[in-house]
Short mmCIF file of C-alpha atoms in Angstrom, two decimals:
data_model
loop_
_atom_site.label_atom_id
_atom_site.label_comp_id
_atom_site.label_asym_id
_atom_site.label_seq_id
_atom_site.Cartn_x
_atom_site.Cartn_y
_atom_site.Cartn_z
CA UNK X 1 188.34 87.26 -178.52
CA UNK X 2 191.14 89.50 -177.95
CA UNK X 3 191.29 89.91 -174.26
CA UNK X 4 188.82 93.62 -172.59
CA UNK X 5 193.01 95.11 -171.92
CA UNK X 6 193.10 98.33 -169.58
CA UNK X 7 192.27 102.10 -171.31
CA UNK X 8 194.90 103.71 -172.53
CA UNK X 9 196.55 105.48 -170.21
CA UNK X 10 195.33 103.38 -167.27
CA UNK X 11 193.31 103.34 -165.28
CA UNK X 12 192.03 106.16 -162.00
CA UNK X 13 193.73 105.83 -159.36
CA UNK X 14 191.11 103.51 -156.48
CA UNK X 15 190.19 106.65 -154.07
CA UNK X 16 190.85 104.43 -150.21
CA UNK X 17 191.12 107.62 -148.20
CA UNK X 18 188.73 109.28 -146.98
CA UNK X 19 188.18 112.36 -148.21
CA UNK X 20 186.33 114.26 -144.59
CA UNK X 21 186.97 117.34 -143.70
CA UNK X 22 188.69 117.62 -139.62
CA UNK X 23 185.91 119.17 -136.94
CA UNK X 24 187.54 120.91 -134.34
CA UNK X 25 190.46 121.37 -132.68
CA UNK X 26 193.64 119.42 -132.49
CA UNK X 27 193.08 115.89 -130.58
CA UNK X 28 195.96 117.76 -127.95
CA UNK X 29 194.15 120.41 -127.45
CA UNK X 30 190.80 117.87 -126.29
CA UNK X 31 193.01 116.05 -124.50
CA UNK X 32 194.31 119.36 -122.49
CA UNK X 33 191.29 120.65 -122.24
CA UNK X 34 190.17 117.67 -120.79
CA UNK X 35 192.70 117.62 -118.26
CA UNK X 36 192.78 121.57 -116.93
CA UNK X 37 188.36 121.14 -116.41
CA UNK X 38 190.30 118.13 -113.77
CA UNK X 39 192.65 119.44 -112.31
CA UNK X 40 190.52 122.96 -111.78
CA UNK X 41 188.04 120.15 -110.41
CA UNK X 42 189.67 117.77 -108.12
CA UNK X 43 191.69 121.17 -106.64
CA UNK X 44 187.50 122.14 -105.72
CA UNK X 45 187.07 118.39 -104.18
CA UNK X 46 190.01 119.11 -102.38
CA UNK X 47 189.61 122.35 -101.22
CA UNK X 48 186.16 120.88 -99.59
CA UNK X 49 187.55 118.05 -98.28
CA UNK X 50 190.01 120.38 -95.62
CA UNK X 51 186.60 122.37 -95.09
CA UNK X 52 184.83 120.00 -94.30
CA UNK X 53 187.67 118.23 -91.54
CA UNK X 54 187.71 121.40 -90.06
CA UNK X 55 183.81 121.50 -89.62
CA UNK X 56 183.72 118.36 -88.06
CA UNK X 57 186.82 118.50 -85.92
CA UNK X 58 184.59 122.11 -84.86
CA UNK X 59 182.38 119.81 -84.07
CA UNK X 60 183.14 117.93 -82.00
CA UNK X 61 185.42 119.88 -79.95
CA UNK X 62 181.81 121.71 -79.17
CA UNK X 63 180.82 118.08 -78.19
CA UNK X 64 183.90 117.61 -76.08
CA UNK X 65 183.06 120.68 -74.02
CA UNK X 66 179.39 119.44 -73.15
CA UNK X 67 180.54 115.73 -72.18
CA UNK X 68 182.00 116.34 -68.85
CA UNK X 69 177.98 119.08 -68.45
CA UNK X 70 176.02 115.88 -69.96
CA UNK X 71 177.67 113.49 -67.98
CA UNK X 72 177.68 114.84 -65.18
CA UNK X 73 174.33 116.24 -65.27
CA UNK X 74 173.14 111.84 -65.89
CA UNK X 75 175.40 110.93 -63.13
CA UNK X 76 173.79 113.28 -60.27
CA UNK X 77 170.40 111.58 -61.48
CA UNK X 78 171.68 107.82 -61.91
CA UNK X 79 172.70 108.49 -57.74
CA UNK X 80 169.27 110.11 -57.20
CA UNK X 81 167.18 106.63 -58.34
CA UNK X 82 169.47 104.62 -56.74
CA UNK X 83 170.01 105.90 -53.22
CA UNK X 84 166.07 106.21 -54.09
CA UNK X 85 165.91 103.03 -54.67
CA UNK X 86 168.05 101.53 -51.52
CA UNK X 87 165.98 104.16 -48.80
CA UNK X 88 162.60 102.38 -50.00
CA UNK X 89 164.04 98.75 -49.85
CA UNK X 90 165.48 98.84 -46.84
CA UNK X 91 161.76 100.23 -46.41
CA UNK X 92 160.29 97.42 -47.55
CA UNK X 93 162.24 94.79 -46.71
CA UNK X 94 164.32 95.72 -43.27
CA UNK X 95 167.37 95.22 -45.47
CA UNK X 96 169.53 96.14 -47.66
CA UNK X 97 170.06 93.13 -50.14
CA UNK X 98 173.13 92.42 -52.44
CA UNK X 99 171.90 90.91 -55.26
CA UNK X 100 175.44 90.40 -56.94
CA UNK X 101 177.84 88.98 -56.01
CA UNK X 102 180.53 91.95 -56.54
CA UNK X 103 181.18 95.26 -54.40
CA UNK X 104 180.54 96.51 -58.30
CA UNK X 105 178.23 99.39 -59.25
CA UNK X 106 176.25 97.18 -62.19
CA UNK X 107 173.38 100.13 -63.08
CA UNK X 108 170.29 98.89 -61.98
CA UNK X 109 168.37 97.37 -64.30
CA UNK X 110 165.43 96.51 -62.70
CA UNK X 111 162.54 98.91 -60.66
CA UNK X 112 160.22 98.49 -57.64
CA UNK X 113 156.39 99.88 -60.17
CA UNK X 114 154.38 100.95 -57.22
CA UNK X 115 151.31 98.99 -56.95
CA UNK X 116 149.26 102.38 -56.88
CA UNK X 117 150.06 104.88 -59.32
CA UNK X 118 150.47 107.76 -56.72
CA UNK X 119 152.11 111.24 -58.31
CA UNK N 1 169.12 98.02 -76.03
CA UNK N 2 171.23 98.01 -73.01
CA UNK N 3 170.13 102.21 -71.89
CA UNK N 4 166.89 101.69 -72.81
CA UNK N 5 164.73 103.84 -71.02
CA UNK N 6 162.52 100.86 -68.75
CA UNK N 7 158.87 101.91 -70.16
CA UNK N 8 155.61 100.49 -68.15
CA UNK N 9 152.67 99.80 -70.48
CA UNK N 10 150.42 101.10 -68.26
CA UNK N 11 151.91 104.94 -67.82
CA UNK N 12 155.17 106.22 -67.82
CA UNK N 13 156.83 105.71 -63.91
CA UNK N 14 159.16 108.29 -62.82
CA UNK N 15 160.64 108.91 -59.88
CA UNK N 16 160.69 111.79 -58.78
CA UNK N 17 162.38 111.62 -55.00
CA UNK N 18 165.15 114.45 -54.53
CA UNK N 19 168.43 113.72 -53.46
CA UNK N 20 169.06 113.16 -49.36
CA UNK N 21 170.20 116.46 -47.63
CA UNK N 22 173.35 115.41 -47.27
CA UNK N 23 174.41 115.73 -50.39
CA UNK N 24 174.97 119.26 -51.72
CA UNK N 25 171.79 120.60 -54.24
CA UNK N 26 173.13 122.25 -57.76
CA UNK N 27 170.38 123.78 -60.02
CA UNK N 28 170.32 121.44 -63.17
CA UNK N 29 170.57 123.74 -66.68
CA UNK N 30 167.77 122.80 -68.17
CA UNK N 31 168.76 123.89 -71.82
CA UNK N 32 168.33 122.17 -75.47
CA UNK N 33 170.73 121.13 -77.31
CA UNK N 34 171.20 123.87 -79.03
CA UNK N 35 171.19 126.40 -77.04
CA UNK N 36 174.16 124.67 -75.01
CA UNK N 37 175.72 124.26 -78.69
CA UNK N 38 175.48 127.50 -79.27
CA UNK N 39 177.82 128.43 -75.94
CA UNK N 40 179.73 125.57 -75.84
CA UNK N 41 182.91 126.37 -76.80
CA UNK N 42 181.91 129.41 -74.20
CA UNK N 43 181.21 127.25 -71.81
CA UNK N 44 184.51 124.83 -72.25
CA UNK N 45 186.63 128.57 -72.65
CA UNK N 46 185.83 129.15 -69.00
CA UNK N 47 185.08 125.84 -67.61
CA UNK N 48 188.24 123.69 -68.52
CA UNK N 49 190.22 123.08 -65.92
CA UNK N 50 186.49 121.96 -63.08
CA UNK N 51 185.62 119.51 -66.91
CA UNK N 52 189.30 118.57 -66.94
CA UNK N 53 188.87 117.96 -62.23
CA UNK N 54 186.04 115.91 -63.86
CA UNK N 55 186.95 113.40 -67.02
CA UNK N 56 190.34 112.60 -65.11
CA UNK N 57 187.93 112.17 -61.81
CA UNK N 58 186.26 109.02 -63.99
CA UNK N 59 189.00 107.49 -65.85
CA UNK N 60 190.60 107.05 -62.75
CA UNK N 61 187.35 105.74 -61.50
CA UNK N 62 187.29 103.41 -65.13
CA UNK N 63 184.46 106.26 -66.57
CA UNK N 64 182.04 104.67 -63.40
CA UNK N 65 182.62 106.91 -60.29
CA UNK N 66 178.88 108.51 -60.08
CA UNK N 67 179.22 108.92 -56.43
CA UNK N 68 182.63 110.03 -56.37
CA UNK N 69 182.47 112.19 -58.32
CA UNK N 70 178.73 113.93 -57.52
CA UNK N 71 181.38 117.00 -56.33
CA UNK N 72 183.54 117.85 -59.28
CA UNK N 73 180.68 117.49 -61.35
CA UNK N 74 178.98 119.58 -58.97
CA UNK N 75 181.90 122.44 -60.09
CA UNK N 76 180.67 121.43 -63.59
CA UNK N 77 177.18 122.47 -63.46
CA UNK N 78 177.74 125.58 -61.56
CA UNK N 79 180.82 127.09 -63.72
CA UNK N 80 178.17 125.72 -67.17
CA UNK N 81 175.17 127.69 -65.12
CA UNK N 82 177.18 130.70 -64.77
CA UNK N 83 177.93 130.82 -68.43
CA UNK N 84 175.19 130.61 -69.76
CA UNK N 85 174.22 133.07 -67.09
CA UNK N 86 175.86 136.09 -68.60
CA UNK N 87 175.45 135.20 -71.93
CA UNK N 88 171.96 135.55 -70.88
CA UNK N 89 171.85 138.87 -68.80
CA UNK N 90 174.69 140.44 -71.20
CA UNK N 91 174.11 138.73 -75.36
CA UNK N 92 170.81 137.82 -74.98
CA UNK N 93 169.26 138.31 -78.53
CA UNK N 94 172.49 137.82 -80.32
CA UNK N 95 172.73 134.22 -78.50
CA UNK N 96 168.88 133.87 -78.87
CA UNK N 97 168.95 134.71 -82.40
CA UNK N 98 172.57 132.11 -83.01
CA UNK N 99 170.45 129.19 -81.14
CA UNK N 100 167.01 129.94 -83.32
CA UNK N 101 169.59 129.87 -86.33
CA UNK N 102 170.81 126.27 -85.40
CA UNK N 103 167.16 124.62 -84.41
CA UNK N 104 166.61 125.66 -87.78
CA UNK N 105 169.47 124.85 -89.85
CA UNK N 106 169.76 120.91 -88.93
CA UNK N 107 172.15 122.62 -86.75
CA UNK N 108 174.77 123.07 -88.48
CA UNK N 109 177.14 125.09 -87.68
CA UNK N 110 178.06 126.17 -90.52
CA UNK N 111 174.56 127.52 -91.43
CA UNK N 112 174.37 130.41 -88.62
CA UNK N 113 178.25 132.18 -88.95
CA UNK N 114 176.39 135.85 -89.21
CA UNK N 115 174.11 135.36 -86.03
CA UNK N 116 177.44 133.30 -84.64
CA UNK N 117 180.19 136.56 -85.08
CA UNK N 118 177.29 139.47 -83.55
CA UNK N 119 177.57 136.47 -80.46
CA UNK N 120 181.69 135.98 -80.74
CA UNK N 121 182.29 139.52 -80.70
CA UNK N 122 179.23 140.07 -77.83
CA UNK N 123 180.22 137.68 -75.97
CA UNK N 124 184.95 138.55 -75.93
CA UNK N 125 183.43 141.92 -75.90
CA UNK N 126 181.51 141.27 -71.90
CA UNK N 127 182.99 138.32 -71.00
CA UNK N 128 186.47 138.52 -72.70
CA UNK N 129 185.19 134.91 -73.66
CA UNK N 130 187.21 132.87 -76.68
CA UNK N 131 186.14 131.15 -79.20
CA UNK N 132 188.92 128.62 -80.72
CA UNK N 133 189.51 125.62 -81.70
CA UNK N 134 192.23 123.09 -80.95
CA UNK N 135 193.71 121.21 -83.31
CA UNK N 136 193.33 123.89 -86.24
CA UNK N 137 197.08 123.16 -88.90
CA UNK N 138 198.94 126.17 -88.40
CA UNK N 139 198.69 129.17 -91.48
CA UNK N 140 194.99 128.60 -91.85
CA UNK N 141 191.84 131.14 -91.16
CA UNK N 142 189.80 129.03 -88.62
CA UNK N 143 186.98 128.15 -89.93
CA UNK N 144 184.72 130.19 -87.94
CA UNK N 145 186.25 133.14 -88.71
CA UNK N 146 186.00 132.05 -92.85
CA UNK N 147 184.44 134.81 -94.94
CA UNK N 148 183.19 131.68 -97.95
CA UNK N 149 181.31 128.71 -96.18
CA UNK N 150 181.54 126.41 -99.05
CA UNK N 151 178.62 124.40 -98.47
CA UNK N 152 176.15 126.84 -96.64
CA UNK N 153 172.79 127.63 -98.73
CA UNK N 154 172.72 131.06 -98.31
#
């Protein structure tokens, strides 16, 4: 039996390559496009961070300028309460008793409450 | 928790005893946070020496000094009160507009630049006090003078 032979003129070339049209731009265009977009974005982010820093500085200094005022008021109130407390103690006990074994000023954490509220 | 105000079960007890008479009286400021924030840079501009005195006194007393620094504290309060009085006398309308804007905008200064610009102008013309933010980088417009605020929603 004769063997099958290739057709005369040989086989047609086998198509192994993809034969699709390349869509869009060249890849390098996309690369540079994304790079440009990122650069612009980071530029804006940087601007925003700089402005935030300045805003934080503004807020901090506004508070710094107010601190002595607030602290003075608070201290005056504390002194008033302490003196009133001492006077009350003197009136009730007849002497000033030292609760702590030191001369350091300790913020009072207790208060004598009246048995009946008078206000 | 240490600085928590003591509360009683039945009533809130407030000690209303005034200071003894040998300590000079001073009227407290009595302003809420928004007007204080609005006026803070002017208070800082006029009262810097008094504020510094007071803070030096507090530092020398290691952060205590409630009794020792009362004199400086009174000066600080009087000076701030004088600034607020002057602003109220000359720029009441602008001042009120600005701090009401601050109150309505979460006390964010950058939301109220329009009102702030008018207030700064009026205060500078009448009281010669200028808002300066220390430590602003050289050659840069200070943030409160910039035409465009990135974060403002107007």
